[in-house]
Coordinates of N, CA and C in Angstrom, one line a residue:
X981 N 17.6 57.7 12.6 CA 18.0 56.4 13.0 C 16.8 55.8 13.8
X982 N 16.3 54.6 13.4 CA 15.5 53.9 14.2 C 16.1 52.6 14.9
X983 N 16.1 52.6 16.3 CA 16.6 51.5 17.0 C 15.4 50.6 17.7
X984 N 15.3 49.4 17.5 CA 14.3 48.7 18.0 C 14.7 47.8 19.1
X985 N 14.1 47.8 20.1 CA 14.4 46.8 21.3 C 13.3 45.9 21.3
X986 N 13.8 44.6 21.0 CA 12.8 43.4 20.9 C 13.1 42.4 21.9
X987 N 12.1 41.5 22.1 CA 12.3 40.4 23.0 C 11.0 39.8 23.5
X988 N 10.9 38.6 24.0 CA 9.8 38.1 24.7 C 9.4 38.9 25.9
X989 N 8.2 38.4 26.5 CA 7.7 39.0 27.6 C 8.7 38.9 28.8
X990 N 8.8 40.1 29.5 CA 9.7 40.3 30.6 C 11.2 40.1 30.3
X991 N 11.5 40.5 29.1 CA 13.0 40.4 28.6 C 13.8 41.6 29.1
X992 N 12.9 42.7 29.5 CA 13.6 44.0 30.0 C 13.5 45.1 29.0
X993 N 12.6 44.8 28.0 CA 12.6 45.9 26.9 C 12.3 47.3 27.4
X994 N 11.3 47.5 28.2 CA 11.0 48.7 28.7 C 12.2 49.4 29.5
X995 N 12.7 48.6 30.4 CA 13.9 49.1 31.2 C 15.0 49.7 30.3
X996 N 15.3 48.8 29.3 CA 16.6 49.0 28.4 C 16.2 50.3 27.5
X997 N 14.9 50.4 27.1 CA 14.5 51.5 26.2 C 14.7 52.8 26.9
X998 N 14.2 52.7 28.1 CA 14.3 54.1 29.0 C 15.7 54.4 29.3
X999 N 16.5 53.4 29.7 CA 17.9 53.6 29.9 C 18.7 54.2 28.7
X1000 N 18.5 53.6 27.5 CA 19.1 54.2 26.3 C 18.6 55.6 26.0
X1001 N 17.3 55.9 26.2 CA 16.8 57.2 25.8 C 17.6 58.2 26.7
X1002 N 17.6 57.8 28.1 CA 18.4 58.8 29.0 C 19.8 58.9 28.6
X1003 N 20.4 57.8 28.2 CA 21.9 57.9 28.0 C 22.1 58.7 26.7
X1004 N 21.2 58.6 25.6 CA 21.4 59.4 24.4 C 21.1 60.9 24.7
X1005 N 20.1 61.1 25.5 CA 19.9 62.6 25.7 C 20.9 63.2 26.6
X1006 N 21.6 62.4 27.5 CA 22.7 62.8 28.3 C 23.8 63.3 27.3
X1007 N 24.0 62.6 26.2 CA 25.0 62.8 25.2 C 24.6 63.9 24.2
X1008 N 23.4 64.6 24.5 CA 22.9 65.6 23.8 C 22.4 65.2 22.3
X1009 N 22.0 63.9 22.2 CA 21.5 63.3 21.0 C 19.9 63.4 21.2
X1010 N 19.3 64.1 20.2 CA 17.9 64.2 20.3 C 17.2 62.8 20.0
X1011 N 16.5 62.5 21.0 CA 15.8 61.1 21.1 C 14.4 61.1 21.4
X1012 N 13.5 60.2 20.6 CA 12.3 60.0 21.0 C 12.0 58.5 21.2
X1013 N 11.1 58.1 22.3 CA 10.9 56.8 22.5 C 9.4 56.6 22.3
X1014 N 9.1 55.4 21.6 CA 7.8 54.9 21.2 C 7.7 53.6 21.9
X1015 N 6.5 53.3 22.4 CA 6.1 51.9 22.9 C 5.0 51.3 22.0
X1016 N 5.2 50.0 21.6 CA 4.2 49.3 20.9 C 3.9 47.9 21.6
X1017 N 2.7 47.6 21.7 CA 1.5 48.3 21.3 C 1.4 49.6 22.1
X1018 N 0.7 50.6 21.5 CA 0.4 51.8 22.2 C -1.1 51.6 22.5
X1019 N -1.3 51.5 23.8 CA -2.6 51.2 24.4 C -3.4 52.4 24.5
X1020 N -2.9 53.6 24.2 CA -3.8 54.8 24.4 C -4.6 55.1 23.1
X1021 N -4.3 54.5 22.0 CA -5.1 54.8 20.8 C -6.4 54.0 20.7
X1022 N -7.3 54.3 19.8 CA -8.5 53.5 19.8 C -8.3 52.0 19.5
X1023 N -7.4 51.8 18.6 CA -7.0 50.4 18.3 C -6.2 49.7 19.3
X1024 N -5.4 50.5 19.9 CA -4.6 50.0 21.2 C -5.5 49.5 22.2
X1025 N -6.6 50.2 22.5 CA -7.5 49.9 23.6 C -8.2 48.6 23.3
X1026 N -8.4 48.3 21.9 CA -9.0 47.0 21.6 C -8.0 45.9 21.9
X1027 N -6.7 46.2 21.5 CA -5.7 45.2 21.7 C -5.5 44.8 23.2
X1028 N -5.7 45.8 24.1 CA -5.5 45.7 25.5 C -6.7 44.7 26.0
X1029 N -7.9 45.0 25.5 CA -9.0 44.1 25.9 C -8.8 42.7 25.4
X1030 N -8.2 42.6 24.4 CA -7.9 41.1 23.8 C -6.9 40.5 24.7
X1031 N -5.9 41.2 25.0 CA -4.8 40.7 25.9 C -5.3 40.4 27.3
X1032 N -6.2 41.1 27.7 CA -6.8 40.9 29.0 C -7.9 39.9 29.1
X1033 N -8.3 39.3 27.9 CA -9.2 38.2 27.7 C -10.7 38.7 27.6
X1034 N -10.9 40.1 27.2 CA -12.1 40.6 27.3 C -12.6 40.6 25.8
X1035 N -11.8 40.3 24.8 CA -12.2 40.2 23.5 C -11.6 38.9 22.9
X1036 N -12.4 38.4 21.9 CA -11.9 37.3 21.1 C -11.7 37.5 19.7
X1037 N -10.5 37.3 19.2 CA -10.2 37.6 17.7 C -9.5 36.4 17.1
X1038 N -9.6 36.0 15.9 CA -8.9 35.0 15.3 C -7.4 35.6 15.1
X1039 N -6.4 34.8 14.9 CA -5.0 35.3 14.9 C -4.9 36.4 13.8
X1040 N -5.5 36.2 12.6 CA -5.4 37.2 11.6 C -5.8 38.5 12.0
X1041 N -6.9 38.6 12.8 CA -7.5 39.8 13.1 C -6.6 40.5 14.2
X1042 N -6.0 39.8 15.2 CA -5.2 40.5 16.3 C -4.0 41.0 15.6
X1043 N -3.4 40.3 14.6 CA -2.2 40.7 14.0 C -2.3 41.9 13.0
X1044 N -3.6 41.9 12.5 CA -4.0 43.2 11.6 C -4.1 44.4 12.7
X1045 N -4.7 44.1 13.7 CA -4.8 45.2 14.7 C -3.4 45.7 15.2
X1046 N -2.7 44.8 15.5 CA -1.2 45.2 16.0 C -0.5 46.0 15.0
X1047 N -0.6 45.6 13.6 CA -0.1 46.4 12.6 C -0.7 47.8 12.5
X1048 N -2.1 47.8 12.6 CA -2.9 49.0 12.5 C -2.5 50.0 13.5
X1049 N -2.1 49.4 14.7 CA -1.7 50.2 15.9 C -0.5 51.1 15.5
X1050 N 0.4 50.4 14.8 CA 1.6 51.2 14.3 C 1.3 52.2 13.2
X1051 N 0.4 51.9 12.4 CA 0.0 52.9 11.3 C -0.7 54.0 11.9
X1052 N -1.4 53.8 13.0 CA -2.1 54.9 13.7 C -1.1 55.9 14.2
X1053 N 0.1 55.5 14.4 CA 1.2 56.3 15.0 C 2.1 56.9 13.8
X1054 N 1.9 56.5 12.6 CA 2.7 56.9 11.5 C 3.1 58.4 11.5
X1055 N 2.0 59.2 11.6 CA 2.4 60.6 11.5 C 3.3 61.1 12.7
X1056 N 3.0 60.5 13.9 CA 3.8 60.9 15.1 C 5.2 60.4 14.8
X1057 N 5.5 59.2 14.2 CA 6.8 58.6 14.0 C 7.5 59.6 12.9
X1058 N 6.9 59.9 11.8 CA 7.4 60.8 10.8 C 7.8 62.2 11.5
X1059 N 7.0 62.7 12.2 CA 7.1 64.0 12.9 C 8.4 63.9 13.7
X1060 N 8.4 62.8 14.5 CA 9.6 62.6 15.5 C 11.0 62.3 14.7
X1061 N 10.8 61.8 13.4 CA 12.1 61.7 12.7 C 12.6 62.9 12.3
X1062 N 11.8 63.9 12.0 CA 12.1 65.3 11.5 C 12.8 66.0 12.7
X1063 N 12.4 65.8 13.9 CA 12.9 66.5 15.0 C 14.1 65.9 15.8
X1064 N 14.2 64.5 15.5 CA 15.1 63.9 16.4 C 16.1 63.0 15.6
X1065 N 17.4 62.8 16.2 CA 18.4 62.0 15.4 C 18.1 60.5 15.5
X1066 N 17.5 60.1 16.7 CA 17.2 58.7 17.0 C 15.7 58.6 17.5
X1067 N 15.1 57.5 17.0 CA 13.9 57.0 17.6 C 14.1 55.6 18.1
X1068 N 13.7 55.5 19.3 CA 13.8 54.1 20.1 C 12.4 53.5 20.0
X1069 N 12.3 52.3 19.5 CA 11.1 51.6 19.6 C 11.0 50.4 20.5
X1070 N 10.3 50.5 21.5 CA 10.0 49.4 22.5 C 9.1 48.5 21.8
X1071 N 9.6 47.6 21.0 CA 8.9 46.7 20.1 C 8.4 47.5 18.9
X1072 N 8.4 46.9 17.8 CA 8.1 47.5 16.5 C 7.4 46.4 15.7
X1073 N 7.6 46.5 14.4 CA 6.9 45.4 13.5 C 7.6 44.0 13.5
X1074 N 8.7 44.0 14.1 CA 9.5 42.7 14.2 C 8.8 41.8 15.2
X1075 N 8.1 42.3 16.2 CA 7.4 41.5 17.2 C 6.1 40.8 16.6
X1076 N 5.5 41.6 15.7 CA 4.4 41.1 14.9 C 4.7 39.9 14.1
X1077 N 5.9 40.0 13.5 CA 6.4 38.9 12.8 C 6.6 37.6 13.6
X1078 N 7.3 37.8 14.6 CA 7.6 36.6 15.5 C 6.4 36.0 16.1
X1079 N 5.5 36.9 16.7 CA 4.3 36.4 17.3 C 3.3 35.8 16.3
X1080 N 3.3 36.4 15.2 CA 2.5 35.9 14.0 C 2.9 34.5 13.5
X1081 N 4.2 34.3 13.4 CA 4.8 33.0 13.1 C 4.4 31.9 14.2
X1082 N 4.5 32.4 15.5 CA 4.1 31.4 16.5 C 2.7 31.0 16.4
X1083 N 1.9 32.0 15.9 CA 0.4 31.7 15.7 C 0.1 31.0 14.4
X1084 N 1.1 30.7 13.9 CA 0.9 29.9 12.5 C 0.6 30.5 11.2
X1085 N 0.8 31.9 11.3 CA 0.6 32.6 10.1 C 1.9 32.8 9.2
X1086 N 1.7 33.2 7.9 CA 2.7 33.2 6.9 C 3.5 34.4 7.1
X1087 N 4.9 34.2 6.9 CA 5.7 35.3 7.1 C 5.5 36.5 6.0
X1088 N 5.3 36.0 4.7 CA 5.0 37.1 3.7 C 3.8 37.9 4.0
X1089 N 2.7 37.3 4.4 CA 1.6 38.0 4.8 C 1.9 38.9 5.9
X1090 N 2.5 38.4 7.0 CA 2.8 39.2 8.3 C 3.6 40.6 7.8
X1091 N 4.6 40.3 7.0 CA 5.4 41.4 6.7 C 4.7 42.5 5.7
X1092 N 3.8 41.9 5.0 CA 2.9 42.8 4.1 C 2.2 44.0 5.1
X1093 N 1.7 43.5 6.2 CA 0.9 44.4 7.0 C 1.7 45.6 7.4
X1094 N 3.0 45.5 7.5 CA 3.7 46.7 8.0 C 4.6 47.4 6.8
X1095 N 4.4 46.9 5.7 CA 5.2 47.4 4.5 C 4.9 48.9 4.3
X1096 N 5.8 49.8 4.3 CA 5.6 51.1 4.1 C 5.9 51.9 5.4
X1097 N 6.0 51.2 6.5 CA 6.3 52.0 7.7 C 7.9 52.3 7.7
X1098 N 8.3 53.3 8.5 CA 9.6 53.5 8.4 C 10.5 52.4 8.9
X1099 N 11.5 52.2 8.2 CA 12.3 50.8 8.5 C 13.3 51.0 9.7
X1100 N 13.5 50.0 10.4 CA 14.4 49.9 11.5 C 15.9 49.9 10.9
X1101 N 16.8 50.6 11.5 CA 18.2 50.7 11.2 C 19.0 49.7 12.0
X1102 N 18.5 49.4 13.3 CA 19.1 48.5 14.1 C 18.1 47.9 15.0
X1103 N 18.2 46.5 15.0 CA 17.2 45.8 15.9 C 18.1 45.0 16.9
X1104 N 17.8 45.3 18.2 CA 18.4 44.4 19.3 C 17.5 43.5 20.0
X1105 N 17.8 42.3 20.0 CA 17.0 41.3 20.7 C 17.6 41.0 22.0
X1106 N 16.7 41.2 23.1 CA 16.9 40.8 24.5 C 16.6 39.4 24.6
X1107 N 17.5 38.4 24.5 CA 17.2 37.0 24.5 C 17.0 36.5 25.8
X1108 N 15.7 36.0 26.1 CA 15.5 35.6 27.3 C 14.7 34.2 27.3
X1109 N 15.0 33.2 28.1 CA 14.3 31.9 28.0 C 13.0 32.1 28.8
X1110 N 12.1 31.1 28.4 CA 10.8 31.0 28.9 C 10.9 30.9 30.4
X1111 N 11.8 30.1 31.0 CA 12.0 29.9 32.4 C 12.3 31.3 33.1
X1112 N 13.3 31.9 32.5 CA 13.7 33.3 33.1 C 12.6 34.3 32.9
X1113 N 11.9 34.3 31.9 CA 10.8 35.2 31.7 C 9.6 35.0 32.8
X1114 N 9.5 33.7 33.1 CA 8.3 33.4 34.1 C 8.8 33.7 35.5
X1115 N 10.0 33.9 35.7 CA 10.6 34.1 37.1 C 10.5 35.6 37.3
X1116 N 10.2 36.5 36.3 CA 10.1 37.8 36.5 C 8.7 38.3 36.7
X1117 N 8.6 39.5 37.4 CA 7.3 40.0 37.7 C 6.8 40.9 36.5
X1118 N 5.6 40.7 36.0 CA 5.2 41.7 34.9 C 5.1 43.1 35.4
X1119 N 5.5 43.9 34.6 CA 5.4 45.4 34.9 C 4.6 46.2 33.8
X1120 N 3.9 47.2 34.3 CA 3.3 48.1 33.4 C 4.4 49.1 32.9
X1121 N 4.3 49.4 31.6 CA 5.3 50.4 31.0 C 5.2 51.8 31.7
X1122 N 4.1 52.1 32.2 CA 4.0 53.5 32.8 C 3.9 53.3 34.4
X1123 N 5.0 53.7 35.0 CA 5.1 53.8 36.4 C 5.7 52.5 37.0
X1124 N 5.9 51.4 36.2 CA 6.4 50.2 36.6 C 5.6 49.4 37.7
X1125 N 4.3 49.6 37.5 CA 3.4 48.9 38.4 C 3.3 47.3 38.1
X1126 N 3.2 46.6 39.1 CA 3.0 45.1 38.9 C 1.7 44.8 38.2
X1127 N 1.7 43.9 37.3 CA 0.5 43.6 36.5 C 0.4 42.0 36.4
X1128 N -0.8 41.7 36.1 CA -1.1 40.3 35.7 C -0.6 40.0 34.4
X1129 N -0.2 38.7 34.1 CA 0.3 38.3 32.8 C -1.0 38.4 31.8
X1130 N -0.6 38.8 30.6 CA -1.7 38.9 29.6 C -1.8 37.5 28.9
X1131 N -2.7 37.5 27.9 CA -3.1 36.3 27.1 C -1.9 35.6 26.5
X1132 N -0.9 36.4 26.0 CA 0.3 35.8 25.4 C 1.3 35.4 26.4
X1133 N 1.3 36.0 27.6 CA 2.3 35.7 28.6 C 2.0 34.5 29.5
X1134 N 0.7 34.2 29.6 CA 0.3 33.1 30.5 C 0.6 31.7 30.0
X1135 N 0.7 31.4 28.7 CA 0.9 30.2 28.2 C 2.4 29.9 28.1
X1136 N 3.0 29.1 28.9 CA 4.3 28.6 28.9 C 4.9 28.0 27.7
X1137 N 4.0 27.2 27.0 CA 4.4 26.4 25.8 C 4.6 27.5 24.7
X1138 N 3.7 28.5 24.7 CA 3.7 29.5 23.7 C 4.9 30.4 23.9
X1139 N 5.2 30.7 25.1 CA 6.3 31.6 25.5 C 7.7 30.9 25.2
X1140 N 7.7 29.6 25.2 CA 8.8 28.9 24.8 C 9.1 29.0 23.2
X1141 N 7.9 28.9 22.6 CA 7.9 28.9 21.1 C 8.4 30.4 20.7
X1142 N 8.0 31.3 21.4 CA 8.4 32.8 21.2 C 9.8 32.9 21.3
X1143 N 10.3 32.4 22.4 CA 11.8 32.5 22.7 C 12.7 32.0 21.6
X1144 N 12.2 30.7 21.2 CA 13.0 30.1 20.1 C 12.9 30.8 18.7
X1145 N 11.6 31.3 18.5 CA 11.4 31.9 17.2 C 12.3 33.2 17.2
X1146 N 12.2 33.9 18.2 CA 13.0 35.2 18.2 C 14.5 34.9 17.9
X1147 N 15.0 33.8 18.6 CA 16.4 33.6 18.2 C 16.6 33.2 16.7
X1148 N 15.8 32.4 16.2 CA 15.8 31.9 14.9 C 15.7 33.1 13.9
X1149 N 14.7 33.9 14.1 CA 14.5 35.1 13.2 C 15.6 36.1 13.3
X1150 N 16.1 36.2 14.5 CA 17.2 37.2 14.8 C 18.5 36.9 14.0
X1151 N 18.8 35.6 14.0 CA 19.9 35.1 13.2 C 19.8 35.4 11.7
X1152 N 18.5 34.9 11.3 CA 18.3 35.1 9.7 C 18.3 36.6 9.3
X1153 N 17.8 37.5 10.2 CA 17.7 38.8 9.8 C 18.9 39.7 10.3
X1154 N 19.8 39.1 10.9 CA 21.1 39.7 11.4 C 20.8 40.8 12.4
X1155 N 19.8 40.5 13.3 CA 19.6 41.4 14.4 C 20.9 41.1 15.4
X1156 N 20.9 42.1 16.3 CA 22.0 41.9 17.3 C 21.3 41.3 18.6
X1157 N 21.9 40.1 19.1 CA 21.4 39.4 20.1 C 22.3 39.6 21.5
X1158 N 21.5 40.0 22.6 CA 22.0 40.2 23.9 C 21.5 39.2 24.8
X1159 N 22.4 38.6 25.7 CA 21.8 37.8 26.8 C 21.1 38.6 27.8
X1160 N 19.8 38.4 27.8 CA 19.1 39.2 28.8 C 19.1 38.7 30.2
X1161 N 20.0 37.7 30.6 CA 20.0 37.2 31.8 C 21.1 38.0 32.7
X1162 N 21.8 38.8 31.9 CA 22.8 39.7 32.6 C 22.1 40.8 33.5
X1163 N 22.8 41.5 34.2 CA 22.3 42.6 35.0 C 21.8 43.8 34.1
X1164 N 20.9 44.5 34.5 CA 20.4 45.6 33.6 C 21.5 46.6 33.2
X1165 N 22.4 46.8 34.0 CA 23.5 47.6 33.7 C 24.5 47.0 32.7
X1166 N 24.8 45.7 32.8 CA 25.6 45.1 31.8 C 24.9 45.0 30.4
X1167 N 23.6 44.8 30.4 CA 22.8 44.8 29.2 C 22.8 46.2 28.6
X1168 N 22.6 47.2 29.4 CA 22.7 48.6 28.9 C 24.0 49.0 28.3
X1169 N 25.2 48.6 28.9 CA 26.4 48.7 28.3 C 26.6 48.1 27.0
X1170 N 26.1 46.9 26.8 CA 26.1 46.2 25.5 C 25.3 46.9 24.4
X1171 N 24.2 47.5 24.8 CA 23.4 48.1 24.0 C 24.2 49.4 23.5
X1172 N 24.8 50.1 24.4 CA 25.6 51.3 24.0 C 26.7 51.0 23.0
X1173 N 27.3 49.9 23.3 CA 28.5 49.4 22.5 C 27.9 49.2 21.1
X1174 N 26.9 48.5 21.0 CA 26.3 48.1 19.7 C 25.9 49.5 18.9
X1175 N 25.3 50.3 19.7 CA 24.8 51.7 19.1 C 26.1 52.5 18.5
X1176 N 27.1 52.6 19.5 CA 28.3 53.2 19.0 C 28.9 52.6 17.8
X1177 N 29.0 51.3 17.7 CA 29.6 50.7 16.7 C 28.9 50.9 15.4
X1178 N 27.5 50.9 15.5 CA 26.7 51.2 14.4 C 26.9 52.6 13.8
X1179 N 27.1 53.5 14.6 CA 27.4 54.9 14.3 C 28.8 55.2 13.9
X1180 N 29.7 54.2 14.2 CA 31.2 54.3 14.0 C 31.8 55.4 14.9
X1181 N 31.2 55.4 16.1 CA 31.9 56.4 17.1 C 32.5 55.6 18.3

């Protein structure tokens, strides 16, 4: 089973992904957590440079790179599926769709980039407004260090567009939507309820 935690910047995806991983392991459910983009891979390093303003790419190129970053991890994902009952994705191909649409790209083309990757069984959107997002301090996914906002995060107008598009796409695609302004404990409980309902437990 693949669970995807989605949302705009500073929605709490990292926090909730880690909390869910711990909760499932505590229940003796074999679980593996993936983060996308994965900045440790060769393509991931290029994406990081782009987000830090050190590289310039047209929208089509960066979205191809973001998709390629997931394809780089395909063998690891398939291997993890063999060994684990649940895979948690802190962002997956859904974010490429939303950000790509915000960048004016066509949905069909964006979806084709990830066609063939293992499909998500459950997508949970942590719904956060642009105002709430900008009130939160950016954190690194490793060690929770404070960071500067990246290329996507700095633009308030773009962030607003992302928030709105996430909601629109989530409703069309029947993703589960959680109000990310709640406390992290409340959000975690909501995620566990959705997970249990999905499994019928």
